[in-house]
Short mmCIF file of C-alpha atoms in Angstrom, two decimals:
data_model
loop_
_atom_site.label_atom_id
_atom_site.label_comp_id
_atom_site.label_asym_id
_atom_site.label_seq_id
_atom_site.Cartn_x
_atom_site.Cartn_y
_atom_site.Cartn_z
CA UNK A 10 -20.40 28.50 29.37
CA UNK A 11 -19.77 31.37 31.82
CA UNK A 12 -19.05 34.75 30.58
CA UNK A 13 -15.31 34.03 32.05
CA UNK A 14 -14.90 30.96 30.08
CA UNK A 15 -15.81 32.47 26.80
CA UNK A 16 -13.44 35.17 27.47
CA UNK A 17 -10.33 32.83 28.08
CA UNK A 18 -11.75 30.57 25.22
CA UNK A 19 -11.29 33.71 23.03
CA UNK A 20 -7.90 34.88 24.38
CA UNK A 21 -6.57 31.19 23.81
CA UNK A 22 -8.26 31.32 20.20
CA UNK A 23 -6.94 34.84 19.03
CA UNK A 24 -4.04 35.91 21.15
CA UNK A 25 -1.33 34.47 18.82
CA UNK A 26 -3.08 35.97 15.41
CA UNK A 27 -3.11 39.21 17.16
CA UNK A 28 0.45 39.06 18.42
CA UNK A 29 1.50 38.02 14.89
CA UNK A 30 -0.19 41.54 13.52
CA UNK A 31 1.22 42.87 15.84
CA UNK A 32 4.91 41.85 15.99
CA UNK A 33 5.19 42.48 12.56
CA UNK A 34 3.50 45.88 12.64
CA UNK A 35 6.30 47.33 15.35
CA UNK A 36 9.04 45.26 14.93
CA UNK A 37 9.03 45.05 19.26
CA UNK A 38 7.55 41.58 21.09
CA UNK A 39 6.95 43.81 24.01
CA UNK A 40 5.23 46.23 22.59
CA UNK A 41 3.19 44.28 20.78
CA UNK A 42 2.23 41.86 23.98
CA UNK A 43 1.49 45.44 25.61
CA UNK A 44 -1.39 46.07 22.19
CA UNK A 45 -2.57 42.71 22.47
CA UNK A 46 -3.81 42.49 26.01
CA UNK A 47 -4.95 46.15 25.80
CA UNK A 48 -7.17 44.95 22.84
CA UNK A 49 -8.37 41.53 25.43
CA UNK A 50 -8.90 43.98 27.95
CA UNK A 51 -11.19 46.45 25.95
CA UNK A 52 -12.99 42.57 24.84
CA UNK A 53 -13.50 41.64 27.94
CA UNK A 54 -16.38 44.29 28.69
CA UNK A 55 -18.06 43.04 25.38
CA UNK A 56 -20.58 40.66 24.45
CA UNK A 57 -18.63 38.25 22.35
CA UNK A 58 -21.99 37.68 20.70
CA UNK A 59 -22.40 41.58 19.48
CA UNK A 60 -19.32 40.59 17.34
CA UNK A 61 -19.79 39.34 14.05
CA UNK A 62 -16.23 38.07 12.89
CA UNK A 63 -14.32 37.95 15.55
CA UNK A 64 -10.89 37.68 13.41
CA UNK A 65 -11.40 40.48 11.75
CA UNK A 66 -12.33 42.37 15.13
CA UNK A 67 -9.22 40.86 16.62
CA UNK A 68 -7.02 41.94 13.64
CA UNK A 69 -9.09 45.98 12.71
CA UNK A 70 -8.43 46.62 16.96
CA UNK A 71 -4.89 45.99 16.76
CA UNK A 72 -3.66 47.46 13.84
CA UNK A 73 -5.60 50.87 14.91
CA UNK A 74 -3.54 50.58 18.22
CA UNK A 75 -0.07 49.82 16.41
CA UNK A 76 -0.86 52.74 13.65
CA UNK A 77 -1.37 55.22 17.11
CA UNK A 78 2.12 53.78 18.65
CA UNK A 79 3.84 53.84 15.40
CA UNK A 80 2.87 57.52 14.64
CA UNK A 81 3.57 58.38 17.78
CA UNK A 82 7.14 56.66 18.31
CA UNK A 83 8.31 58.53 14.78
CA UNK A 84 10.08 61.19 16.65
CA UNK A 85 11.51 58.72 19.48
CA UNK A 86 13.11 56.52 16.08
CA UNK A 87 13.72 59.92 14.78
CA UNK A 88 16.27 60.27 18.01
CA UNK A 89 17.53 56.91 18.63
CA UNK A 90 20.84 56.74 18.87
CA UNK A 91 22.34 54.81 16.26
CA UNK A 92 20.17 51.97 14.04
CA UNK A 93 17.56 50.88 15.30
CA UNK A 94 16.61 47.23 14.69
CA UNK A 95 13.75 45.12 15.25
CA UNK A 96 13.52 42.74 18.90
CA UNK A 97 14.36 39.25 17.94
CA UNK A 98 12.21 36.67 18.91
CA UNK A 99 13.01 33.34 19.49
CA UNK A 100 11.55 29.84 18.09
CA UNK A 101 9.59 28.83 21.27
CA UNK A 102 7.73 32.06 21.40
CA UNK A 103 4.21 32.13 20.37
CA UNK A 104 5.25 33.36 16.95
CA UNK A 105 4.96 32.60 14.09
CA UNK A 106 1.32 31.34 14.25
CA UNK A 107 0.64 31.33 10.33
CA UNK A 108 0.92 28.87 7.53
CA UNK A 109 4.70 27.84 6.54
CA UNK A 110 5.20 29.38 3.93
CA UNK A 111 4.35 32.70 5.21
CA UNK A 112 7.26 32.46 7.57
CA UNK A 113 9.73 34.72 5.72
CA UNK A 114 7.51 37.68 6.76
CA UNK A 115 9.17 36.85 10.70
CA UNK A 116 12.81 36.94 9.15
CA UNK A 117 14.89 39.57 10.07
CA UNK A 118 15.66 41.21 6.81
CA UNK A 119 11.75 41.65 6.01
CA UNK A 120 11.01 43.08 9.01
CA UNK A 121 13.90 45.44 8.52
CA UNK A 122 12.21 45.88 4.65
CA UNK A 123 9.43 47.13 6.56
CA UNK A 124 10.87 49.78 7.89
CA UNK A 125 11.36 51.98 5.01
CA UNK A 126 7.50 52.28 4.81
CA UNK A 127 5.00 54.78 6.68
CA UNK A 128 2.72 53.26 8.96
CA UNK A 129 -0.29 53.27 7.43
CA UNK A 130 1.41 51.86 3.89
CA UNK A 131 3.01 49.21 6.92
CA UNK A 132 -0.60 48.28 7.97
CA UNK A 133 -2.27 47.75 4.40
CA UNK A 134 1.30 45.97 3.36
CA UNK A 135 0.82 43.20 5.89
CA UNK A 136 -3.04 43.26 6.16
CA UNK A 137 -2.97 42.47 2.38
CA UNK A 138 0.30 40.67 1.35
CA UNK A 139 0.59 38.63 4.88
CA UNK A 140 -2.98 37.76 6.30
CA UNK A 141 -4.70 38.18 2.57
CA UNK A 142 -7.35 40.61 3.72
CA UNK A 143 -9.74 41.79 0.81
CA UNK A 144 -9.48 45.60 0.01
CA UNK A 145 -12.79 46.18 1.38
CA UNK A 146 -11.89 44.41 4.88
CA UNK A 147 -8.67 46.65 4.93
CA UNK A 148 -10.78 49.31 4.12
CA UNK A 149 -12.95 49.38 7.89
CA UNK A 150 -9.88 48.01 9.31
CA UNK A 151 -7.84 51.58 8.57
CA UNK A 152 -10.73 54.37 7.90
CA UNK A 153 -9.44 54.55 3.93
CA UNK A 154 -11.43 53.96 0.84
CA UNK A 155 -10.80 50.55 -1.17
CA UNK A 156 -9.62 52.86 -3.96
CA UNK A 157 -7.40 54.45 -1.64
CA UNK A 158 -5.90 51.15 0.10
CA UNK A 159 -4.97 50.13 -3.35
CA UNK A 160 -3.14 53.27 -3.96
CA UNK A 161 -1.44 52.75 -0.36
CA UNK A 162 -0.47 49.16 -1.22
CA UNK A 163 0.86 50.02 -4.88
CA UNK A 164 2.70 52.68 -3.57
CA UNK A 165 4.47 50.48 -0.85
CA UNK A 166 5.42 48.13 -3.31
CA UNK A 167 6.83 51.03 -5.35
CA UNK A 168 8.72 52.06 -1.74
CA UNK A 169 10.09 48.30 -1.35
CA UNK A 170 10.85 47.80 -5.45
CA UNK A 171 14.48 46.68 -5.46
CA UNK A 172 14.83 46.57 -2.03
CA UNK A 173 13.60 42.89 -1.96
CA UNK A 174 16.19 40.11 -2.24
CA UNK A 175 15.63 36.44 -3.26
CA UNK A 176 14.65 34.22 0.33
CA UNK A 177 17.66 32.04 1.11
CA UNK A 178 17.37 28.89 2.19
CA UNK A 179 16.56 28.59 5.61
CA UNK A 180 16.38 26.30 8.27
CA UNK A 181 19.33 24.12 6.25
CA UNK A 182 21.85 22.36 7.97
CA UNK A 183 24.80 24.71 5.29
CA UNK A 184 23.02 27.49 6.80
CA UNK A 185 23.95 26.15 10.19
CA UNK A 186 27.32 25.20 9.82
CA UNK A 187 27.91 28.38 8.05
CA UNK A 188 26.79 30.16 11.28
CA UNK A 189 28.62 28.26 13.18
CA UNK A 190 31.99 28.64 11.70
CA UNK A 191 31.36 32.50 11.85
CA UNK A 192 30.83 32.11 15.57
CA UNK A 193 34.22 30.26 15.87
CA UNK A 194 35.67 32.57 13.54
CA UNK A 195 34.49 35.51 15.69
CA UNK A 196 35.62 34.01 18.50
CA UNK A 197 39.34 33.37 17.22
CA UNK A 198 39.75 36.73 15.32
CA UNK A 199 40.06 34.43 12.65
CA UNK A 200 40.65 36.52 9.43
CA UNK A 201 40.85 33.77 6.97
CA UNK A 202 37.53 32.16 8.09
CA UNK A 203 35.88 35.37 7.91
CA UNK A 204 36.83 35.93 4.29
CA UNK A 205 35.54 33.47 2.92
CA UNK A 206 32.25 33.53 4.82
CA UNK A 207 31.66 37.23 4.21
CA UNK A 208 30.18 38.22 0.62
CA UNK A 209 32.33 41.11 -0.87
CA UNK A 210 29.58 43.77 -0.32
CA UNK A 211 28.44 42.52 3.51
CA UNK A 212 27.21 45.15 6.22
CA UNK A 213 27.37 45.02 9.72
CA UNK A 214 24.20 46.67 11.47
CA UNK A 215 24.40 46.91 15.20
CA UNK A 216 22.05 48.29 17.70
CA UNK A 217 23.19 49.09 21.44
CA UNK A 218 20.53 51.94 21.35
CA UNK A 219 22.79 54.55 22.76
CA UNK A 220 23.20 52.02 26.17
CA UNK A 221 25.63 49.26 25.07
CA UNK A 222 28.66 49.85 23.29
CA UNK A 223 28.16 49.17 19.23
CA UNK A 224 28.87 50.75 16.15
CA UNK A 225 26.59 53.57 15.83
CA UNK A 226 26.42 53.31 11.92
CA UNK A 227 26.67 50.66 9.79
CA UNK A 228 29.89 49.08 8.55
CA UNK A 229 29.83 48.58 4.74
CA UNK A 230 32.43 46.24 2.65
CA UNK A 231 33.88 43.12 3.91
CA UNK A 232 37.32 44.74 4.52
CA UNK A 233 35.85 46.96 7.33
CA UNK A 234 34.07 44.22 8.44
CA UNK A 235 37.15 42.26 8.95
CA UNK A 236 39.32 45.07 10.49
CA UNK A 237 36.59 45.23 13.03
CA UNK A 238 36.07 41.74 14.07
CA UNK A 239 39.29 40.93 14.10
CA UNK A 240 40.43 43.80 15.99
CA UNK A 241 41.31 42.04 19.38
CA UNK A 242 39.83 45.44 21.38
CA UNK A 243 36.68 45.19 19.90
CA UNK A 244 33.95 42.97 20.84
CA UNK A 245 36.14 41.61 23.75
CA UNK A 246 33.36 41.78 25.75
CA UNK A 247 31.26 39.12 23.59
CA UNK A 248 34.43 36.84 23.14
CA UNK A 249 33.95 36.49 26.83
CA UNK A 250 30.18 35.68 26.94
CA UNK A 251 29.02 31.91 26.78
CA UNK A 252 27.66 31.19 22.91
CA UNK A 253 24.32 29.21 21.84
CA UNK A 254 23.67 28.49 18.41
CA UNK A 255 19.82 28.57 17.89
CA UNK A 256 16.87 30.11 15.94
CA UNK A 257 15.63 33.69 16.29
CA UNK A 258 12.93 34.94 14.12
CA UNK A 259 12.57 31.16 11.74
CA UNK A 260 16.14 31.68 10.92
CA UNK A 261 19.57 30.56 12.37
CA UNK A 262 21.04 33.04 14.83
CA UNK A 263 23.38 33.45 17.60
CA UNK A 264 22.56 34.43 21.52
CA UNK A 265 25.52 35.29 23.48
CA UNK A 266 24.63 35.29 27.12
CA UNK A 267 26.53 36.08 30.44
CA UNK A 268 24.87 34.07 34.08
CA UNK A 269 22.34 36.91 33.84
CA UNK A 270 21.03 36.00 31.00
CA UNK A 271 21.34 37.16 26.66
CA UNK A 272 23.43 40.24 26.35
CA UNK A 273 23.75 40.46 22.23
CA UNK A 274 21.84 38.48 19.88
CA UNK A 275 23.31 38.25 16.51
CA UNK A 276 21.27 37.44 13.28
CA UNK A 277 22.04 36.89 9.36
CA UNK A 278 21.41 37.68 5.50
CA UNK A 279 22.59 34.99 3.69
CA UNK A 280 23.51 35.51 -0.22
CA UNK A 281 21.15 33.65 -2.33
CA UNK A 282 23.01 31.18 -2.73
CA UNK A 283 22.67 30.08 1.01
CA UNK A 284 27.11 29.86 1.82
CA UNK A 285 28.15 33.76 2.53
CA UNK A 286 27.01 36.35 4.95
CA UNK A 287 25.53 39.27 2.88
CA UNK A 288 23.97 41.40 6.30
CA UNK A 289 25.20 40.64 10.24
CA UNK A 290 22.58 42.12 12.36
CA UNK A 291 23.93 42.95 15.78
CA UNK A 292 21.39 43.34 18.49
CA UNK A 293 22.97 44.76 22.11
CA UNK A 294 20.66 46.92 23.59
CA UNK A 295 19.53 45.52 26.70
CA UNK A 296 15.91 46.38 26.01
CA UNK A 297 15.68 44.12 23.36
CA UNK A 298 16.95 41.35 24.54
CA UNK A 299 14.30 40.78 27.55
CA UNK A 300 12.00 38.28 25.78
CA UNK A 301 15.31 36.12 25.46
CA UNK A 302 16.18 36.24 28.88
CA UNK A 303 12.49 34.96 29.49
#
């Protein structure tokens, strides 16, 4: 096999598993494409043969490169205009590439979890919880001690403690008809329909980062909720834009898109039981929505 061959061989081998360390690690698909082939690039002046377990090289590269973004992106975050929320992603990407049942690590509202936790705690979270490295693995993948990675990951469970609510069901056909009646609902201004698919304590998180026109903090209580949405000046814009009902991040979402392409991208929290809305996650800024358009 030519030295090109065994280069694309590995790129078609380990290009998902690092885009799903990735993805999850910054919360952005382009950012984490932009790690990813930086990490192929630096492989492709290698001997794949000088490299013992390739995984783990695959997966100790690209966490080092998303720890160095993250810590340097803190004080960008730090100035974003309004909330900032993760890039959706939508179910034909590449993503997820893991087993099932580790698809609630994609959803929204984990990837959101993630972002009360530093970077570092971020990396040994995932590494260990998601992809089930051993401490010692974790340990060359980050520079730490295996004493200290356990003192890393018990103190991000400490951060998350509470924070972590009960996976709804997903992928259900009441999850979809819910959605959909909240898109009709939406449409119509129709305050009746919202009530009774809103849970009492629902938020409203959007992010126009500062470009498009959203709420710059987040709406709490269903009765603000309601006042918004069914405000006919608000949102007119969206009521306007064609509507698709589809899956972004494992779960059902909507894209709203205009004949350029998506312009807002809308995703949910369900209540454990699976019938209300507990979280509305409102993406608009432009940036984020360029995987979508692709």
């Amino acid at each position: 096999m030519t030295n090109k061959a065994a280069f694309e061989t590995l790129y078609r081998t380990y290009r998902t598993y690092g885009m799903s360390i990735a993805y999850r690690m910054l919360g952005t698909y382009a950012d984490a494409e932009d790690i990813v082939q930086d990490v192929f690039a630096e492989l492709a002046d290698k001997d794949p043969a000088e490299i013992h377990h390739m995984k783990s090289y695959i997966a100790k590269s690209v966490t080092n490169r998303c720890l160095n973004l993250l810590r340097s992106a803190r004080k960008t975050r730090e100035e974003y205009i309004g909330e900032w929320l993760p890039e959706p992603i939508a179910a034909s990407s590449e993503l997820p590439e893991l087993a099932a049942e580790q698809k609630d690590t994609l959803s929204y509202a984990y990837l959101l979890m993630l972002e009360r936790l530093s970077p570092i705690e971020r990396a040994v979270f995932l590494l260990r919880e998601v992809f089930e490295y051993g401490y010692g693995q974790i340990a060359d993948m980050t520079g730490k001690t295996e004493a200290n990675c356990r003192k890393i990951l018990s103190r991000a469970k400490r951060q998350l403690q509470g924070n972590e609510e009960p996976a709804s069901p997903r992928g259900t056909e009441r999850q979809r008809a819910a959605v959909e009646r909240f898109a009709d609902a939406f449409l119509h201004c129709d305050s009746k329909a919202l009530l009774e698919l809103l849970a009492e304590d629902a938020v409203l998180i959007s992010d126009g980062g500062g470009v498009a026109r959203t709420a710059i903090r987040p709406i709490f209580g269903r009765d603000r909720i309601l006042r918004l949405f069914c405000s006919p000046k608000a949102y007119r814009d969206m009521r306007i834009w064609s509507r698709q009902i589809t899956e972004l991040n494992g779960e059902t979402a909507i894209v709203f898109t205009d004949g350029h392409g998506a312009k807002a991208a809308v995703c949910f929290r369900f209540t454990e039981s699976g019938d209300r809305l507990r979280h509305v996650y409102m993406i608009k800024n432009p940036y984020k929505l360029v995987h979508l358009r692709t």
